[in-house]
Amino acid sequence: MTEPFLFGKALWATILLGAFLPIVGRHLILGRAVLLGLAIPQIAMTGIAFVFLGASLHWPWAESLHDESSKALVGSMLFGLPGLFLIATPWNHRIRMSETWLAVVYLGSVSISNLILSTDAVGETYLDDLFHGKLLFIGDAELRWLGIALVFGFLVLLGFRRRFLLALTDPDYATVAGIAVAGWTMLATLVCGTVIGATVATAGPLVTFGFLVLPVLTAATFAKSLSGNLWTSVLAGLAIALAGFHLSYRYDLPLGDSVVATGCGILLILRLISSFRTYR
Amino acid sequence: MISLENITLGYSGKAVVEGVNLIIAAGDFMVIGGHNGGGKSTLLRGISGLLDPLSGTVDRSHACIGYVPQHTTIEQALPLTALEIVELGASASAPWWKTIITKRRANHHQALRDCQAGDLASKPFSDLSGGQRQRVLLARALSSSPNCLLLDEPTSGVDQPAQYALANLLENHHRKSGLTVVLVTHEFSPFMGIANRFIWIQDGALRELPAKDFLNHQANPTLG
């Protein structure tokens, strides 16, 4: 009786990610900040590793977090949100962090995470599961928080899309029109950071980054307008989630890796078909 | 409408344009020229409010500014249609709470038609030619009903017929509604019969010239 319920929660988590994460990815891509989608989940992973280290060293605040999912959520937010504010504020057009520096941030986060985990076997096992997308083990509370964070992010980004999109696509025009570009950018950063932090803590960095970019890029193959891209990317995210889940269930493969590989496969096939049509 | 009083503009504390006094009156059609690096784009950024002056004051309290950036500066990682560009631009003049639910309005289509871009509404901006893009960006700027239009190199990357078409559009709006127009450009010919004020900027200093001297000055900047 346990198994069907376990898979049910994993299926719901995958569907939630597929439906609601692409809108966050769309803002990263429009802000020319795709590498942020890679760097921020990794910084959040460093935060999770840090909290596990704290628990193993008997730091009181870290020990007070009894279960592993709480440690993951606190660690992810503890590092993910400030990290995003520090490096994503340059979304503001006046200072733009270069891709080179984002790569350095990513490499630094990976190496520091690994160094921290080399001293903590419990944390290493947990983060290894998380990296592969540990959705199969997701609990009721984690699923609930994931849902709240994703729906909150979706609604805010959808509601304020005109302000966010104008600030991201043409900050000079927005500034002359009297829009507080820095403020709207910070709000977008806060929302995206909260959603990414919550997602990394439950689904890991690979699945998070996968659902941030793959549905949006898949939709860009068909949609010739921004509004069309939004709803097509939601459909693409759902298709990737369901197809990936089916593959994982059918062939007993890790869920996170299956979903991301499926998304890459779908995108590659669609791009090939699109290129072939254009060539003809 | 807009007055610049003894302003110095520059970057990182280093002055590019110094001691400028300029009054842009309602109904002016002003062309700003100068060689590369002379400071004309810096001056336009100062007028528009994109660049705060290092010293001096800019008064634009009576101006409702519409801005047309260079079409090459609109970065597009995802496709936006011409109509979406205009809709986003028009939403800038509305309070934020009114942008949450806004229906597509006929006046966005009308703004495109007024700029001879009605047939481009559903086309992705990235697929348009330089001249078509400029018409769409002009429609976006005009959709918020400004009384002053600032254009940064509107003829850059645009062929000659499209340059004259753009000049005619600007002239129509200028004559019909008394729109104040200030533009920075390297291509003066399309605007010579339209503009009433010509500013030449060189080495950070600004000079107002009669129309006939303006073209000569471009050819030979050492002229007094």
Coordinates of C-alpha atoms in Angstrom, one line a residue:
Chain A
M1 CA 0.0 0.0 0.0
T2 CA 2.9 2.4 0.7
E3 CA 4.4 2.3 -2.8
P4 CA 1.6 3.9 -4.8
F5 CA 1.4 6.8 -2.3
L6 CA 5.1 7.4 -2.5
F7 CA 5.0 7.5 -6.3
G8 CA 1.9 9.7 -6.2
K9 CA 3.7 12.4 -4.2
A10 CA 6.7 12.2 -6.6
L11 CA 4.4 12.5 -9.6
W12 CA 2.6 15.6 -8.1
A13 CA 6.0 17.2 -7.3
T14 CA 7.2 16.5 -10.9
I15 CA 4.0 18.0 -12.3
L16 CA 4.2 21.1 -10.1
L17 CA 7.8 21.7 -11.2
G18 CA 6.9 21.2 -14.9
A19 CA 3.9 23.6 -14.7
F20 CA 5.2 26.4 -12.5
L21 CA 9.1 26.6 -12.8
P22 CA 9.2 27.6 -16.5
I23 CA 7.9 31.1 -15.8
V24 CA 10.9 31.6 -13.5
G25 CA 13.2 30.4 -16.2
R26 CA 11.6 32.7 -18.7
H27 CA 12.6 35.7 -16.6
L28 CA 16.2 34.4 -16.2
I29 CA 16.4 33.9 -20.0
L30 CA 14.9 37.3 -20.8
G31 CA 17.3 39.0 -18.3
R32 CA 20.2 37.3 -20.2
A33 CA 20.9 35.5 -16.9
V34 CA 20.7 31.8 -17.8
L35 CA 23.9 31.0 -16.1
L36 CA 22.3 32.4 -12.9
G37 CA 19.9 29.4 -13.2
L38 CA 23.0 27.2 -13.0
A39 CA 24.9 29.1 -10.4
I40 CA 22.2 29.8 -7.9
P41 CA 21.1 26.2 -7.4
Q42 CA 24.7 25.3 -6.8
I43 CA 25.1 28.1 -4.2
A44 CA 21.9 26.7 -2.5
M45 CA 23.6 23.3 -2.5
T46 CA 26.6 24.8 -0.7
G47 CA 24.2 26.2 1.9
I48 CA 22.7 22.7 2.4
A49 CA 26.2 21.2 2.8
F50 CA 27.0 24.0 5.3
V51 CA 24.0 23.2 7.5
F52 CA 24.8 19.5 7.4
L53 CA 28.4 20.3 8.4
G54 CA 27.0 22.5 11.2
A55 CA 24.9 19.6 12.5
S56 CA 27.9 17.2 12.4
L57 CA 29.9 19.7 14.4
H58 CA 27.0 20.1 16.9
W59 CA 26.4 23.8 16.2
P60 CA 23.2 24.4 18.2
W61 CA 21.2 26.1 15.5
A62 CA 22.0 23.4 13.0
E63 CA 21.3 20.6 15.5
S64 CA 17.9 22.1 16.3
L65 CA 16.8 21.3 12.7
H66 CA 15.8 17.7 13.4
D67 CA 15.0 16.3 10.0
E68 CA 17.0 16.3 6.8
S69 CA 14.5 18.2 4.7
S70 CA 14.4 21.1 7.2
K71 CA 18.2 21.3 7.1
A72 CA 18.0 21.3 3.3
L73 CA 15.4 24.1 3.2
V74 CA 17.2 26.3 5.7
G75 CA 20.5 25.7 4.1
S76 CA 19.2 26.4 0.6
M77 CA 17.5 29.7 1.6
L78 CA 20.4 30.7 3.9
F79 CA 22.8 30.7 1.0
G80 CA 20.6 30.8 -2.1
L81 CA 18.7 34.1 -1.4
P82 CA 21.7 36.2 -0.3
G83 CA 23.7 34.7 -3.1
L84 CA 21.1 35.6 -5.6
F85 CA 20.9 39.2 -4.3
L86 CA 24.7 39.6 -4.4
I87 CA 25.2 38.3 -7.9
A88 CA 21.8 39.0 -9.5
T89 CA 21.4 42.7 -8.6
P90 CA 23.6 43.3 -11.6
W91 CA 20.6 42.3 -13.6
N92 CA 20.2 46.0 -13.2
H93 CA 21.4 47.4 -16.6
R94 CA 24.0 49.7 -15.1
I95 CA 26.2 46.8 -13.9
R96 CA 25.9 43.4 -15.5
M97 CA 27.9 40.5 -14.0
S98 CA 29.8 38.8 -16.7
E99 CA 29.3 35.2 -17.6
T100 CA 32.9 34.6 -16.6
W101 CA 32.2 35.6 -13.0
L102 CA 29.1 33.5 -12.9
A103 CA 31.3 30.5 -14.0
V104 CA 33.7 31.3 -11.2
V105 CA 30.9 31.5 -8.7
Y106 CA 29.6 28.1 -9.9
L107 CA 33.1 26.5 -9.8
G108 CA 33.7 28.0 -6.3
S109 CA 30.4 26.7 -5.0
V110 CA 30.9 23.1 -6.4
S111 CA 34.4 22.9 -4.9
I112 CA 33.4 24.3 -1.5
S113 CA 30.4 22.0 -1.3
N114 CA 32.6 19.0 -2.1
L115 CA 35.2 20.0 0.5
I116 CA 32.5 20.5 3.2
L117 CA 30.9 17.1 2.3
S118 CA 34.3 15.3 2.4
T119 CA 34.1 15.7 6.3
D120 CA 30.5 14.7 6.6
A121 CA 29.3 11.3 5.4
V122 CA 25.6 11.9 6.3
G123 CA 25.5 15.1 4.3
E124 CA 27.3 13.6 1.4
T125 CA 24.7 10.8 1.0
Y126 CA 21.8 13.3 1.3
L127 CA 23.3 15.7 -1.2
D128 CA 24.2 12.9 -3.6
D129 CA 20.5 11.9 -3.6
L130 CA 19.5 15.5 -4.0
F131 CA 21.8 16.0 -7.0
H132 CA 20.1 13.2 -8.8
G133 CA 16.7 14.7 -8.0
K134 CA 15.4 12.8 -5.0
L135 CA 11.7 13.4 -5.8
L136 CA 10.8 9.8 -5.1
F137 CA 11.5 10.3 -1.4
I138 CA 9.6 13.6 -1.1
G139 CA 7.5 13.9 2.0
D140 CA 4.1 15.6 2.7
A141 CA 5.6 18.7 4.2
E142 CA 8.2 19.1 1.5
L143 CA 5.5 18.7 -1.2
R144 CA 3.3 21.3 0.5
W145 CA 6.2 23.9 0.7
L146 CA 7.2 23.2 -2.8
G147 CA 3.7 23.8 -4.0
I148 CA 3.3 27.0 -2.0
A149 CA 6.6 28.4 -3.3
L150 CA 5.9 27.5 -6.9
V151 CA 2.4 28.8 -7.0
F152 CA 3.4 32.0 -5.2
G153 CA 6.2 32.6 -7.6
F154 CA 4.0 31.8 -10.6
L155 CA 1.3 34.2 -9.5
V156 CA 3.6 37.1 -8.7
L157 CA 5.6 36.7 -11.9
L158 CA 2.4 36.4 -14.0
G159 CA 0.7 39.3 -12.2
F160 CA 3.6 41.8 -12.6
R161 CA 4.8 40.4 -15.9
R162 CA 4.5 43.7 -17.8
R163 CA 6.7 45.6 -15.3
F164 CA 9.2 42.8 -15.0
L165 CA 9.4 42.2 -18.8
L166 CA 9.9 45.9 -19.6
A167 CA 12.5 46.3 -16.9
L168 CA 14.4 43.2 -18.2
T169 CA 14.1 43.7 -22.0
D170 CA 14.5 47.4 -22.2
P171 CA 15.7 49.0 -19.0
D172 CA 16.6 52.3 -20.7
Y173 CA 13.1 52.8 -22.0
A174 CA 11.6 51.8 -18.6
T175 CA 13.9 54.3 -16.8
V176 CA 12.9 57.2 -19.1
A177 CA 9.3 56.2 -18.6
G178 CA 9.7 56.7 -14.9
I179 CA 9.7 53.0 -13.8
A180 CA 11.9 52.1 -10.8
V181 CA 13.9 49.5 -12.7
A182 CA 16.2 48.6 -9.8
G183 CA 13.2 48.1 -7.5
W184 CA 11.3 45.8 -10.0
T185 CA 14.5 43.9 -10.7
M186 CA 15.1 43.4 -7.0
L187 CA 11.5 42.1 -6.6
A188 CA 11.9 39.7 -9.5
T189 CA 15.2 38.6 -7.9
L190 CA 13.5 38.0 -4.6
V191 CA 10.7 35.9 -6.1
C192 CA 13.0 33.9 -8.4
G193 CA 15.4 33.3 -5.5
T194 CA 12.7 32.1 -3.1
V195 CA 11.3 29.7 -5.7
I196 CA 14.7 28.4 -6.8
G197 CA 15.8 28.0 -3.1
A198 CA 12.7 26.0 -2.3
T199 CA 13.0 23.9 -5.4
V200 CA 16.7 23.0 -4.9
A201 CA 16.0 21.9 -1.3
T202 CA 13.4 19.4 -2.5
A203 CA 14.3 18.5 -6.1
G204 CA 18.1 19.3 -6.3
P205 CA 20.0 21.5 -8.6
L206 CA 19.9 19.3 -11.8
V207 CA 16.1 19.1 -11.9
T208 CA 15.7 22.8 -10.9
F209 CA 18.0 24.0 -13.7
G210 CA 16.4 21.5 -16.1
F211 CA 12.9 22.8 -15.5
L212 CA 14.1 26.4 -15.6
V213 CA 15.5 26.3 -19.1
L214 CA 14.3 23.3 -21.1
P215 CA 10.5 24.0 -21.3
V216 CA 11.2 27.7 -22.2
L217 CA 13.7 26.7 -25.0
T218 CA 11.3 24.0 -26.2
A219 CA 8.5 26.5 -26.4
A220 CA 10.7 28.9 -28.3
T221 CA 10.9 26.4 -31.1
F222 CA 7.1 27.0 -31.8
A223 CA 6.0 30.2 -30.2
K224 CA 6.6 33.4 -32.1
S225 CA 5.3 35.7 -29.4
L226 CA 6.1 36.2 -25.7
S227 CA 2.6 35.4 -24.5
G228 CA 2.5 32.3 -26.7
N229 CA 5.9 31.3 -25.3
L230 CA 4.6 31.4 -21.7
W231 CA 1.7 29.0 -22.1
T232 CA 3.6 26.8 -24.5
S233 CA 6.4 26.5 -22.0
V234 CA 3.9 25.5 -19.3
L235 CA 2.6 22.7 -21.6
A236 CA 6.2 21.7 -22.6
G237 CA 7.1 21.6 -18.9
L238 CA 4.1 19.3 -18.2
A239 CA 5.0 17.1 -21.2
I240 CA 8.6 16.8 -20.0
A241 CA 7.5 16.0 -16.4
L242 CA 5.0 13.3 -17.5
A243 CA 7.3 11.7 -20.1
G244 CA 10.3 11.7 -17.8
F245 CA 8.2 10.3 -14.9
H246 CA 6.9 7.5 -17.2
L247 CA 10.4 6.6 -18.3
S248 CA 11.7 6.5 -14.8
Y249 CA 8.8 4.3 -13.6
R250 CA 8.8 2.0 -16.6
Y251 CA 12.6 1.3 -16.6
D252 CA 13.3 1.9 -12.9
L253 CA 15.6 4.8 -13.5
P254 CA 16.5 7.8 -11.2
L255 CA 13.6 10.2 -11.6
G256 CA 15.5 13.5 -11.7
D257 CA 18.0 12.3 -14.3
S258 CA 15.2 10.7 -16.4
V259 CA 13.2 14.0 -16.4
V260 CA 16.1 16.1 -17.5
A261 CA 17.4 13.6 -20.1
T262 CA 13.8 13.5 -21.5
G263 CA 13.6 17.3 -21.7
C264 CA 17.0 17.5 -23.5
G265 CA 15.9 14.7 -25.9
I266 CA 12.6 16.4 -26.7
L267 CA 14.3 19.8 -27.2
L268 CA 17.0 18.3 -29.5
I269 CA 14.4 16.4 -31.6
L270 CA 12.2 19.5 -32.0
R271 CA 15.1 21.7 -32.9
L272 CA 16.3 19.2 -35.5
I273 CA 12.8 19.1 -37.1
S274 CA 12.6 22.9 -37.0
S275 CA 16.0 23.3 -38.6
F276 CA 15.1 20.7 -41.3
R277 CA 11.8 22.5 -42.1
T278 CA 13.7 25.9 -42.3
Y279 CA 16.3 24.3 -44.6
R280 CA 13.6 22.8 -46.9
Chain B
M1 CA 10.0 72.4 -21.7
I2 CA 13.4 71.0 -20.8
S3 CA 16.3 73.2 -19.6
L4 CA 19.9 72.3 -18.9
E5 CA 21.7 74.7 -16.7
N6 CA 25.5 74.6 -16.6
I7 CA 25.5 70.8 -16.6
T8 CA 28.5 68.5 -16.7
L9 CA 27.9 65.0 -17.8
G10 CA 30.3 62.0 -17.7
Y11 CA 31.1 58.6 -16.4
S12 CA 32.9 57.6 -13.2
G13 CA 33.4 61.2 -12.3
K14 CA 35.2 62.0 -15.6
A15 CA 33.5 64.7 -17.6
V16 CA 32.5 64.1 -21.3
V17 CA 30.3 67.1 -21.8
E18 CA 31.0 70.3 -19.7
G19 CA 29.3 73.5 -18.9
V20 CA 26.3 73.0 -21.1
N21 CA 23.4 75.5 -21.1
L22 CA 20.5 74.5 -23.4
I23 CA 16.8 75.2 -23.4
I24 CA 14.5 72.9 -25.5
A25 CA 11.3 74.8 -26.1
A26 CA 7.9 73.2 -26.8
G27 CA 7.5 72.5 -30.5
D28 CA 11.3 72.5 -31.2
F29 CA 12.7 69.9 -33.7
M30 CA 16.3 69.6 -32.7
V31 CA 19.0 67.7 -34.4
I32 CA 22.2 67.0 -32.5
G33 CA 25.3 66.1 -34.5
G34 CA 29.0 65.5 -33.9
H35 CA 31.7 63.1 -34.5
N36 CA 32.1 59.8 -32.7
G37 CA 33.1 60.2 -29.1
G38 CA 32.2 63.9 -29.1
G39 CA 29.5 63.4 -26.4
K40 CA 26.2 63.6 -28.3
S41 CA 24.8 60.4 -27.0
T42 CA 26.0 61.4 -23.5
L43 CA 24.1 64.7 -23.9
L44 CA 20.9 62.8 -24.9
R45 CA 21.3 60.5 -21.9
G46 CA 21.5 63.5 -19.7
I47 CA 18.5 65.1 -21.3
S48 CA 16.4 61.9 -20.9
G49 CA 17.4 61.3 -17.3
L50 CA 19.3 58.1 -18.0
L51 CA 22.5 59.8 -16.8
D52 CA 22.6 62.0 -13.8
P53 CA 24.7 65.2 -14.2
L54 CA 28.0 65.4 -12.4
S55 CA 27.1 69.1 -11.7
G56 CA 24.4 71.5 -12.8
T57 CA 20.7 71.0 -13.0
V58 CA 18.2 69.6 -15.6
D59 CA 14.6 70.6 -15.4
R60 CA 12.2 68.4 -17.3
S61 CA 9.2 68.9 -15.0
H62 CA 7.0 70.1 -17.9
A63 CA 8.0 67.3 -20.3
C64 CA 6.4 63.9 -20.8
I65 CA 9.2 62.1 -22.6
G66 CA 8.9 59.3 -25.1
Y67 CA 12.2 57.6 -25.8
V68 CA 13.3 55.7 -28.9
P69 CA 16.6 53.9 -28.2
Q70 CA 18.8 52.5 -31.0
H71 CA 17.0 49.4 -32.4
T72 CA 20.1 47.4 -32.0
T73 CA 20.1 47.8 -28.2
I74 CA 16.8 45.8 -27.8
E75 CA 18.1 42.5 -26.6
Q76 CA 15.8 39.6 -27.3
A77 CA 16.5 36.2 -25.9
L78 CA 12.8 35.2 -26.6
P79 CA 10.5 36.4 -29.4
L80 CA 8.4 39.5 -28.8
T81 CA 6.0 40.6 -31.5
A82 CA 5.8 44.2 -32.6
L83 CA 2.4 44.5 -30.9
E84 CA 3.8 43.1 -27.6
I85 CA 6.6 45.7 -27.8
V86 CA 4.0 48.5 -28.1
E87 CA 1.8 47.0 -25.3
L88 CA 4.7 46.7 -22.9
G89 CA 5.8 50.2 -23.7
A90 CA 2.3 51.6 -23.3
S91 CA 1.9 49.8 -19.9
A92 CA 4.9 51.9 -18.6
S93 CA 2.7 55.0 -18.3
A94 CA 0.0 53.2 -16.2
P95 CA 0.3 52.7 -12.4
W96 CA 1.6 49.2 -11.6
W97 CA -1.7 48.0 -10.2
K98 CA -3.4 48.7 -13.5
T99 CA -0.8 46.6 -15.4
I100 CA -1.8 43.4 -13.6
I101 CA -5.0 42.9 -15.7
T102 CA -4.9 44.9 -18.9
K103 CA -6.7 43.8 -22.1
R104 CA -5.2 44.3 -25.5
R105 CA -6.4 47.7 -26.7
A106 CA -7.2 49.0 -30.1
N107 CA -5.0 52.1 -29.5
H108 CA -1.9 49.8 -29.6
H109 CA -2.9 48.7 -33.1
Q110 CA -3.6 52.3 -34.0
A111 CA -0.2 53.4 -32.7
L112 CA 1.4 50.9 -35.1
R113 CA -0.8 52.0 -38.0
D114 CA 0.1 55.7 -37.3
C115 CA 3.7 54.7 -37.8
Q116 CA 3.0 52.7 -40.9
A117 CA 3.7 49.5 -39.1
G118 CA 0.1 48.1 -38.8
D119 CA 1.0 45.1 -40.9
L120 CA 3.9 44.2 -38.6
A121 CA 1.8 43.7 -35.5
S122 CA 2.1 39.9 -35.3
K123 CA 5.7 39.6 -36.6
P124 CA 8.6 38.9 -34.2
F125 CA 10.6 42.1 -33.7
S126 CA 13.8 40.2 -34.3
D127 CA 12.6 39.3 -37.9
L128 CA 12.1 43.0 -38.9
S129 CA 14.5 45.2 -40.9
G130 CA 16.2 48.2 -39.3
G131 CA 13.6 50.6 -40.7
Q132 CA 10.7 48.5 -39.6
R133 CA 12.1 48.2 -36.1
Q134 CA 12.5 52.0 -35.9
R135 CA 8.8 52.4 -36.9
V136 CA 7.7 49.9 -34.2
L137 CA 9.9 51.6 -31.5
L138 CA 8.5 55.0 -32.6
A139 CA 4.9 53.6 -32.2
R140 CA 5.8 52.4 -28.8
A141 CA 7.2 55.8 -27.7
L142 CA 4.1 57.6 -29.1
S143 CA 1.6 55.1 -27.5
S144 CA 2.1 56.9 -24.2
S145 CA 1.2 60.3 -25.7
P146 CA 4.4 62.1 -24.9
N147 CA 4.9 65.8 -25.6
C148 CA 8.6 65.4 -26.2
L149 CA 10.3 62.6 -28.2
L150 CA 14.0 61.8 -27.8
L151 CA 15.6 59.5 -30.4
D152 CA 19.1 58.0 -30.2
E153 CA 20.6 57.4 -33.6
P154 CA 17.2 56.5 -35.3
T155 CA 18.9 56.2 -38.7
S156 CA 21.6 53.9 -37.6
G157 CA 21.6 50.6 -39.6
V158 CA 18.7 51.9 -41.7
D159 CA 18.8 52.3 -45.5
Q160 CA 18.3 55.7 -47.1
P161 CA 14.6 55.3 -48.2
A162 CA 13.7 54.1 -44.7
Q163 CA 15.6 57.1 -43.2
Y164 CA 13.5 59.5 -45.3
A165 CA 10.3 57.6 -44.4
L166 CA 11.1 57.9 -40.7
A167 CA 11.8 61.6 -41.1
N168 CA 8.4 62.1 -42.8
L169 CA 6.7 60.2 -39.9
L170 CA 8.4 62.5 -37.4
E171 CA 7.5 65.5 -39.4
N172 CA 3.8 64.5 -39.5
H173 CA 3.6 64.0 -35.8
H174 CA 5.6 67.2 -35.1
R175 CA 3.3 69.3 -37.3
K176 CA 0.0 67.5 -36.3
S177 CA 0.4 67.6 -32.5
G178 CA 3.3 70.1 -32.0
L179 CA 5.4 67.2 -30.7
T180 CA 8.9 68.3 -29.6
V181 CA 11.6 66.2 -31.2
V182 CA 15.2 65.9 -30.2
L183 CA 17.4 63.4 -32.0
V184 CA 21.0 62.4 -32.2
T185 CA 22.2 61.3 -35.6
H186 CA 25.0 61.0 -38.1
E187 CA 22.6 61.3 -41.1
F188 CA 21.4 64.9 -41.3
S189 CA 20.0 65.1 -44.8
P190 CA 16.6 63.5 -44.1
F191 CA 16.0 66.1 -41.3
M192 CA 17.4 69.3 -42.9
G193 CA 14.1 70.6 -44.2
I194 CA 12.2 69.6 -41.1
A195 CA 14.3 70.6 -38.1
N196 CA 14.5 74.2 -36.8
R197 CA 17.5 73.8 -34.5
F198 CA 20.9 72.3 -35.1
I199 CA 23.4 71.6 -32.3
W200 CA 26.9 70.6 -33.1
I201 CA 28.9 68.9 -30.2
Q202 CA 32.6 68.5 -30.3
D203 CA 35.2 67.7 -27.6
G204 CA 32.4 68.1 -25.0
A205 CA 31.5 71.6 -26.1
L206 CA 28.1 72.5 -27.6
R207 CA 27.4 75.0 -30.4
E208 CA 24.1 76.0 -32.0
L209 CA 24.5 76.5 -35.8
P210 CA 22.3 77.7 -38.6
A211 CA 21.1 74.9 -40.9
K212 CA 23.4 75.9 -43.8
D213 CA 26.5 75.8 -41.6
F214 CA 25.6 72.5 -40.0
L215 CA 26.3 70.3 -43.1
N216 CA 29.5 72.3 -43.7
H217 CA 30.5 71.7 -40.2
Q218 CA 30.1 68.0 -40.6
A219 CA 32.3 68.0 -43.6
N220 CA 34.9 70.3 -42.0
P221 CA 34.7 70.5 -38.2
T222 CA 37.6 73.0 -38.0
L223 CA 35.2 75.7 -39.4
G224 CA 34.6 78.5 -36.9

